[in-house]
Amino acid sequence: MPTIVVLVKHVPDTWSQKKLSGDFTLDRDNVDEVIDEINEYAVEQALKIREADAEAGWRVVALTAGTGRAEEALRKALAMGVDDAVLLSDEGIAGSDLPGTAWSLTCGIDAAMSALGLDELKLIVTGNRSSDGLMGGMAGILSEYRTIPALTHLRSATVNAAEGTVTGVRETPKGEFELAAALPAVISVTDQADRPRFPNFKGIMAAKKAQITRLSLADTAASPEQVGGSHAATAVTAATERPERGQGEIIRDNGRAAVAIADFLESRNLI
């Protein structure tokens, strides 16, 4: 059975006031957390691929790493329509940097496939970047770890299971680019992809009762010496609060407004 694993993340609500704790990590205990909005786009893309080729018999698995609170993100994915949900939860992962998190996830993907009795991983789908970290490197690092191609920052993606290919469109300020790769592959999607569907009542009720597969670090090929804050390759050594946004400069048209605007833009190397 060909399988799509879509990665989701439980993050502070964008409307919450974000603060750093003493070790410069994001304070998650005193804010409301939700599924990252970009991950809803990733789930939608995975479901669209499944629906577009029903004969292939795709199975969609949502996977996350985090505390027990992250089950909420998985249940949202289940309500949207994914087939299975897996939570990788272990204190040893806490504080991991991007490479460590990616290693935990790639090992977690393999463990999840084994736990669910699946053996045909064809596609990994992610958002292009999380709203709490803004790193944007997960798809690329997973590609390196798994030695499979990555198609990143896609507006849309299409999979041909029979031919074993994935194609996608990346939209940039310079234009549109059509990308293609052989399966298995990793893709990341932007918020220009298909808008996420709203779960219906039946889906929400089914998600509440659904069983979530739980894994620990010991269930994966990752070791405690490879992940976690104490083994991270990078560390935050200082942080300052972003200053409040000041009022913009108002230019009134007294006959020289166009010149004043041009001078303003030129002073900031914008023209």
CSV table of C-alpha atoms in Angstrom, one decimal:
chain,number,residue,atom,x,y,z
A,1,MET,CA,0.0,0.0,0.0
A,2,PRO,CA,1.7,3.3,-1.1
A,3,THR,CA,1.9,5.7,1.9
A,4,ILE,CA,2.1,9.4,2.3
A,5,VAL,CA,3.5,10.7,5.6
A,6,VAL,CA,2.5,14.3,6.3
A,7,LEU,CA,4.4,16.1,9.1
A,8,VAL,CA,2.4,18.3,11.4
A,9,LYS,CA,3.4,20.5,14.4
A,10,HIS,CA,1.7,21.8,17.5
A,11,VAL,CA,2.7,25.5,17.8
A,12,PRO,CA,1.6,28.5,19.8
A,13,ASP,CA,-1.4,30.2,18.4
A,14,THR,CA,-0.4,33.1,16.2
A,15,TRP,CA,-2.6,35.4,18.3
A,16,SER,CA,-0.8,34.4,21.5
A,17,GLN,CA,1.9,36.6,22.9
A,18,LYS,CA,5.2,34.7,22.4
A,19,LYS,CA,7.9,34.9,25.1
A,20,LEU,CA,11.2,33.1,25.6
A,21,SER,CA,12.1,31.1,28.6
A,22,GLY,CA,15.4,31.4,30.5
A,23,ASP,CA,17.2,29.0,28.1
A,24,PHE,CA,16.0,31.0,25.1
A,25,THR,CA,13.5,28.4,24.1
A,26,LEU,CA,9.9,29.4,23.2
A,27,ASP,CA,7.6,29.3,26.3
A,28,ARG,CA,4.9,26.8,25.3
A,29,ASP,CA,3.4,26.3,28.7
A,30,ASN,CA,1.6,29.6,29.1
A,31,VAL,CA,0.1,30.0,25.6
A,32,ASP,CA,-2.7,28.3,23.6
A,33,GLU,CA,-1.3,25.8,21.0
A,34,VAL,CA,-2.9,24.7,17.8
A,35,ILE,CA,-1.9,22.8,14.6
A,36,ASP,CA,0.4,25.0,12.6
A,37,GLU,CA,-1.7,26.6,9.8
A,38,ILE,CA,0.9,25.7,7.1
A,39,ASN,CA,0.6,22.1,8.2
A,40,GLU,CA,-3.1,22.2,7.3
A,41,TYR,CA,-2.1,23.1,3.8
A,42,ALA,CA,0.3,20.1,3.9
A,43,VAL,CA,-2.5,17.8,5.1
A,44,GLU,CA,-4.8,19.1,2.3
A,45,GLN,CA,-2.2,18.5,-0.3
A,46,ALA,CA,-1.7,14.9,0.9
A,47,LEU,CA,-5.5,14.3,0.9
A,48,LYS,CA,-5.8,15.8,-2.6
A,49,ILE,CA,-3.1,13.4,-3.9
A,50,ARG,CA,-5.0,10.5,-2.4
A,51,GLU,CA,-8.3,11.6,-3.8
A,52,ALA,CA,-6.9,12.2,-7.3
A,53,ASP,CA,-5.7,8.6,-7.6
A,54,ALA,CA,-8.1,6.5,-5.6
A,55,GLU,CA,-7.2,3.3,-7.5
A,56,ALA,CA,-3.6,3.5,-6.1
A,57,GLY,CA,-4.9,2.9,-2.6
A,58,TRP,CA,-2.9,5.6,-0.9
A,59,ARG,CA,-2.7,5.7,2.9
A,60,VAL,CA,-2.1,9.0,4.5
A,61,VAL,CA,-0.3,9.1,7.9
A,62,ALA,CA,0.1,12.2,10.0
A,63,LEU,CA,3.1,12.3,12.3
A,64,THR,CA,4.4,14.8,14.9
A,65,ALA,CA,7.0,15.0,17.6
A,66,GLY,CA,6.2,16.7,20.9
A,67,THR,CA,4.5,16.3,24.2
A,68,GLY,CA,1.1,14.8,24.8
A,69,ARG,CA,-0.4,18.2,24.0
A,70,ALA,CA,0.6,17.6,20.4
A,71,GLU,CA,-2.2,15.0,20.1
A,72,GLU,CA,-4.5,18.0,19.4
A,73,ALA,CA,-2.7,18.7,16.1
A,74,LEU,CA,-3.0,15.0,15.1
A,75,ARG,CA,-6.7,15.0,15.9
A,76,LYS,CA,-7.2,18.0,13.6
A,77,ALA,CA,-5.4,16.1,10.8
A,78,LEU,CA,-7.6,13.0,11.6
A,79,ALA,CA,-10.7,15.2,11.4
A,80,MET,CA,-9.6,16.5,8.0
A,81,GLY,CA,-9.4,12.9,6.8
A,82,VAL,CA,-5.9,11.3,7.3
A,83,ASP,CA,-6.0,7.6,7.9
A,84,ASP,CA,-3.6,7.2,10.8
A,85,ALA,CA,-1.8,9.5,13.4
A,86,VAL,CA,1.5,8.9,15.1
A,87,LEU,CA,3.0,10.8,18.0
A,88,LEU,CA,6.7,10.6,18.7
A,89,SER,CA,7.0,11.8,22.3
A,90,ASP,CA,10.2,11.6,24.4
A,91,GLU,CA,12.0,13.9,26.8
A,92,GLY,CA,15.2,13.1,25.0
A,93,ILE,CA,14.1,15.0,21.9
A,94,ALA,CA,13.4,18.3,23.9
A,95,GLY,CA,15.6,21.2,22.8
A,96,SER,CA,16.7,19.6,19.5
A,97,ASP,CA,17.9,22.0,16.8
A,98,LEU,CA,16.7,21.7,13.2
A,99,PRO,CA,19.1,18.8,12.2
A,100,GLY,CA,18.3,17.0,15.4
A,101,THR,CA,14.6,17.4,15.0
A,102,ALA,CA,14.8,16.2,11.4
A,103,TRP,CA,16.8,13.1,12.5
A,104,SER,CA,14.2,12.3,15.2
A,105,LEU,CA,11.4,12.7,12.6
A,106,THR,CA,13.1,10.6,9.8
A,107,CYS,CA,13.7,7.8,12.3
A,108,GLY,CA,10.2,8.3,13.6
A,109,ILE,CA,8.8,7.9,10.1
A,110,ASP,CA,10.5,4.5,9.7
A,111,ALA,CA,9.3,3.4,13.2
A,112,ALA,CA,5.7,4.6,12.4
A,113,MET,CA,5.7,2.7,9.1
A,114,SER,CA,6.8,-0.5,10.9
A,115,ALA,CA,4.3,0.0,13.8
A,116,LEU,CA,1.4,0.5,11.3
A,117,GLY,CA,2.4,-2.5,9.1
A,118,LEU,CA,3.2,-0.3,6.1
A,119,ASP,CA,6.2,-0.7,3.8
A,120,GLU,CA,5.8,1.5,0.8
A,121,LEU,CA,6.7,5.0,1.8
A,122,LYS,CA,6.4,7.1,-1.4
A,123,LEU,CA,6.0,10.7,-0.3
A,124,ILE,CA,6.7,12.9,2.7
A,125,VAL,CA,4.8,16.2,2.8
A,126,THR,CA,5.7,19.2,5.0
A,127,GLY,CA,4.8,22.9,5.2
A,128,ASN,CA,7.5,25.2,3.8
A,129,ARG,CA,8.3,26.5,7.3
A,130,SER,CA,6.8,26.5,10.7
A,131,SER,CA,5.4,29.6,12.3
A,132,ASP,CA,7.3,29.2,15.5
A,133,GLY,CA,10.8,28.4,14.1
A,134,LEU,CA,10.7,30.0,10.6
A,135,MET,CA,13.7,27.9,9.6
A,136,GLY,CA,12.3,26.4,6.4
A,137,GLY,CA,14.9,23.7,6.1
A,138,MET,CA,13.0,20.6,7.2
A,139,ALA,CA,12.2,19.2,3.7
A,140,GLY,CA,15.8,19.7,2.5
A,141,ILE,CA,17.4,18.1,5.6
A,142,LEU,CA,15.0,15.1,5.4
A,143,SER,CA,16.0,14.8,1.7
A,144,GLU,CA,19.6,14.6,2.7
A,145,TYR,CA,19.1,12.1,5.5
A,146,ARG,CA,17.0,9.8,3.4
A,147,THR,CA,19.0,10.4,0.1
A,148,ILE,CA,15.8,11.1,-1.8
A,149,PRO,CA,14.8,14.2,-3.9
A,150,ALA,CA,13.1,17.2,-2.5
A,151,LEU,CA,10.7,19.5,-4.3
A,152,THR,CA,10.3,22.6,-2.0
A,153,HIS,CA,8.1,25.6,-1.7
A,154,LEU,CA,5.4,24.2,-4.0
A,155,ARG,CA,2.1,25.9,-4.9
A,156,SER,CA,0.7,22.6,-6.1
A,157,ALA,CA,1.8,19.0,-6.5
A,158,THR,CA,0.7,16.0,-8.5
A,159,VAL,CA,1.7,12.4,-8.1
A,160,ASN,CA,1.6,9.7,-10.8
A,161,ALA,CA,1.8,6.4,-8.8
A,162,ALA,CA,1.9,4.3,-11.9
A,163,GLU,CA,4.9,6.1,-13.3
A,164,GLY,CA,6.4,6.7,-9.9
A,165,THR,CA,6.8,10.5,-10.2
A,166,VAL,CA,5.8,13.7,-8.5
A,167,THR,CA,5.6,17.0,-10.2
A,168,GLY,CA,5.0,20.4,-8.7
A,169,VAL,CA,4.9,24.2,-9.4
A,170,ARG,CA,7.0,26.6,-7.4
A,171,GLU,CA,5.9,30.2,-7.6
A,172,THR,CA,8.5,32.9,-6.9
A,173,PRO,CA,8.8,36.6,-7.6
A,174,LYS,CA,10.8,35.7,-10.8
A,175,GLY,CA,8.1,33.4,-12.1
A,176,GLU,CA,6.8,29.9,-12.0
A,177,PHE,CA,9.0,26.8,-12.1
A,178,GLU,CA,7.8,23.3,-12.9
A,179,LEU,CA,9.7,20.6,-10.9
A,180,ALA,CA,9.7,16.9,-11.2
A,181,ALA,CA,11.3,13.9,-9.4
A,182,ALA,CA,11.0,10.2,-9.0
A,183,LEU,CA,9.4,8.7,-5.9
A,184,PRO,CA,10.1,8.3,-3.1
A,185,ALA,CA,10.5,12.1,-2.5
A,186,VAL,CA,9.9,14.9,-0.1
A,187,ILE,CA,7.8,17.9,-0.9
A,188,SER,CA,7.0,21.1,1.0
A,189,VAL,CA,4.0,23.3,0.2
A,190,THR,CA,3.3,27.0,0.8
A,191,ASP,CA,0.1,28.8,1.8
A,192,GLN,CA,-0.5,29.3,-1.9
A,193,ALA,CA,-1.5,25.7,-2.2
A,194,ASP,CA,-5.2,24.5,-2.1
A,195,ARG,CA,-6.9,25.9,1.0
A,196,PRO,CA,-7.4,23.4,3.8
A,197,ARG,CA,-10.9,21.8,4.0
A,198,PHE,CA,-13.1,22.3,7.1
A,199,PRO,CA,-13.6,19.0,9.0
A,200,ASN,CA,-17.2,18.0,9.0
A,201,PHE,CA,-19.1,16.9,12.2
A,202,LYS,CA,-18.6,13.2,11.4
A,203,GLY,CA,-14.9,13.7,10.9
A,204,ILE,CA,-14.5,15.6,14.2
A,205,MET,CA,-16.4,12.9,16.2
A,206,ALA,CA,-14.3,10.1,14.6
A,207,ALA,CA,-11.1,12.0,15.3
A,208,LYS,CA,-12.0,12.3,19.0
A,209,LYS,CA,-12.3,8.5,19.2
A,210,ALA,CA,-9.4,7.6,17.0
A,211,GLN,CA,-6.4,5.7,18.4
A,212,ILE,CA,-3.1,7.5,18.1
A,213,THR,CA,0.0,5.4,17.8
A,214,ARG,CA,2.6,6.6,20.4
A,215,LEU,CA,6.3,6.1,19.9
A,216,SER,CA,9.3,6.9,22.1
A,217,LEU,CA,12.9,7.4,21.1
A,218,ALA,CA,13.6,3.8,22.0
A,219,ASP,CA,11.2,2.7,19.3
A,220,THR,CA,13.3,4.4,16.7
A,221,ALA,CA,16.8,4.1,15.3
A,222,ALA,CA,17.7,7.5,16.8
A,223,SER,CA,19.9,7.5,19.9
A,224,PRO,CA,19.8,10.0,22.8
A,225,GLU,CA,23.4,11.1,21.8
A,226,GLN,CA,22.1,12.3,18.5
A,227,VAL,CA,19.2,14.5,19.5
A,228,GLY,CA,18.1,16.9,22.3
A,229,GLY,CA,19.4,20.3,23.4
A,230,SER,CA,22.6,19.0,25.0
A,231,HIS,CA,23.7,17.5,21.7
A,232,ALA,CA,22.5,20.2,19.3
A,233,ALA,CA,24.9,21.6,16.8
A,234,THR,CA,23.5,25.1,17.2
A,235,ALA,CA,22.4,27.1,20.2
A,236,VAL,CA,20.8,30.5,20.9
A,237,THR,CA,23.2,32.5,23.1
A,238,ALA,CA,21.3,35.8,23.3
A,239,ALA,CA,17.9,37.3,22.4
A,240,THR,CA,16.2,40.6,22.6
A,241,GLU,CA,12.6,41.6,22.3
A,242,ARG,CA,11.5,43.1,19.0
A,243,PRO,CA,11.0,46.8,19.5
A,244,GLU,CA,7.5,48.2,19.1
A,245,ARG,CA,6.6,49.2,15.6
A,246,GLY,CA,6.8,53.0,15.2
A,247,GLN,CA,4.6,55.2,13.1
A,248,GLY,CA,5.5,55.4,9.5
A,249,GLU,CA,6.6,58.6,7.8
A,250,ILE,CA,3.8,60.5,6.2
A,251,ILE,CA,4.6,62.4,3.0
A,252,ARG,CA,2.1,65.0,1.9
A,253,ASP,CA,1.8,66.0,-1.7
A,254,ASN,CA,2.9,69.7,-1.9
A,255,GLY,CA,4.2,69.3,-5.4
A,256,ARG,CA,7.3,67.3,-4.5
A,257,ALA,CA,5.7,64.1,-3.1
A,258,ALA,CA,7.0,61.9,-5.9
A,259,VAL,CA,10.6,63.2,-5.4
A,260,ALA,CA,10.3,62.7,-1.6
A,261,ILE,CA,9.1,59.1,-2.0
A,262,ALA,CA,11.9,58.4,-4.5
A,263,ASP,CA,14.5,59.8,-2.2
A,264,PHE,CA,13.1,57.8,0.7
A,265,LEU,CA,13.3,54.5,-1.3
A,266,GLU,CA,16.8,55.3,-2.6
A,267,SER,CA,18.1,56.0,0.9
A,268,ARG,CA,17.1,52.4,1.8
A,269,ASN,CA,18.5,50.9,-1.4
A,270,LEU,CA,15.1,49.9,-2.6
A,271,ILE,CA,15.5,51.5,-6.0
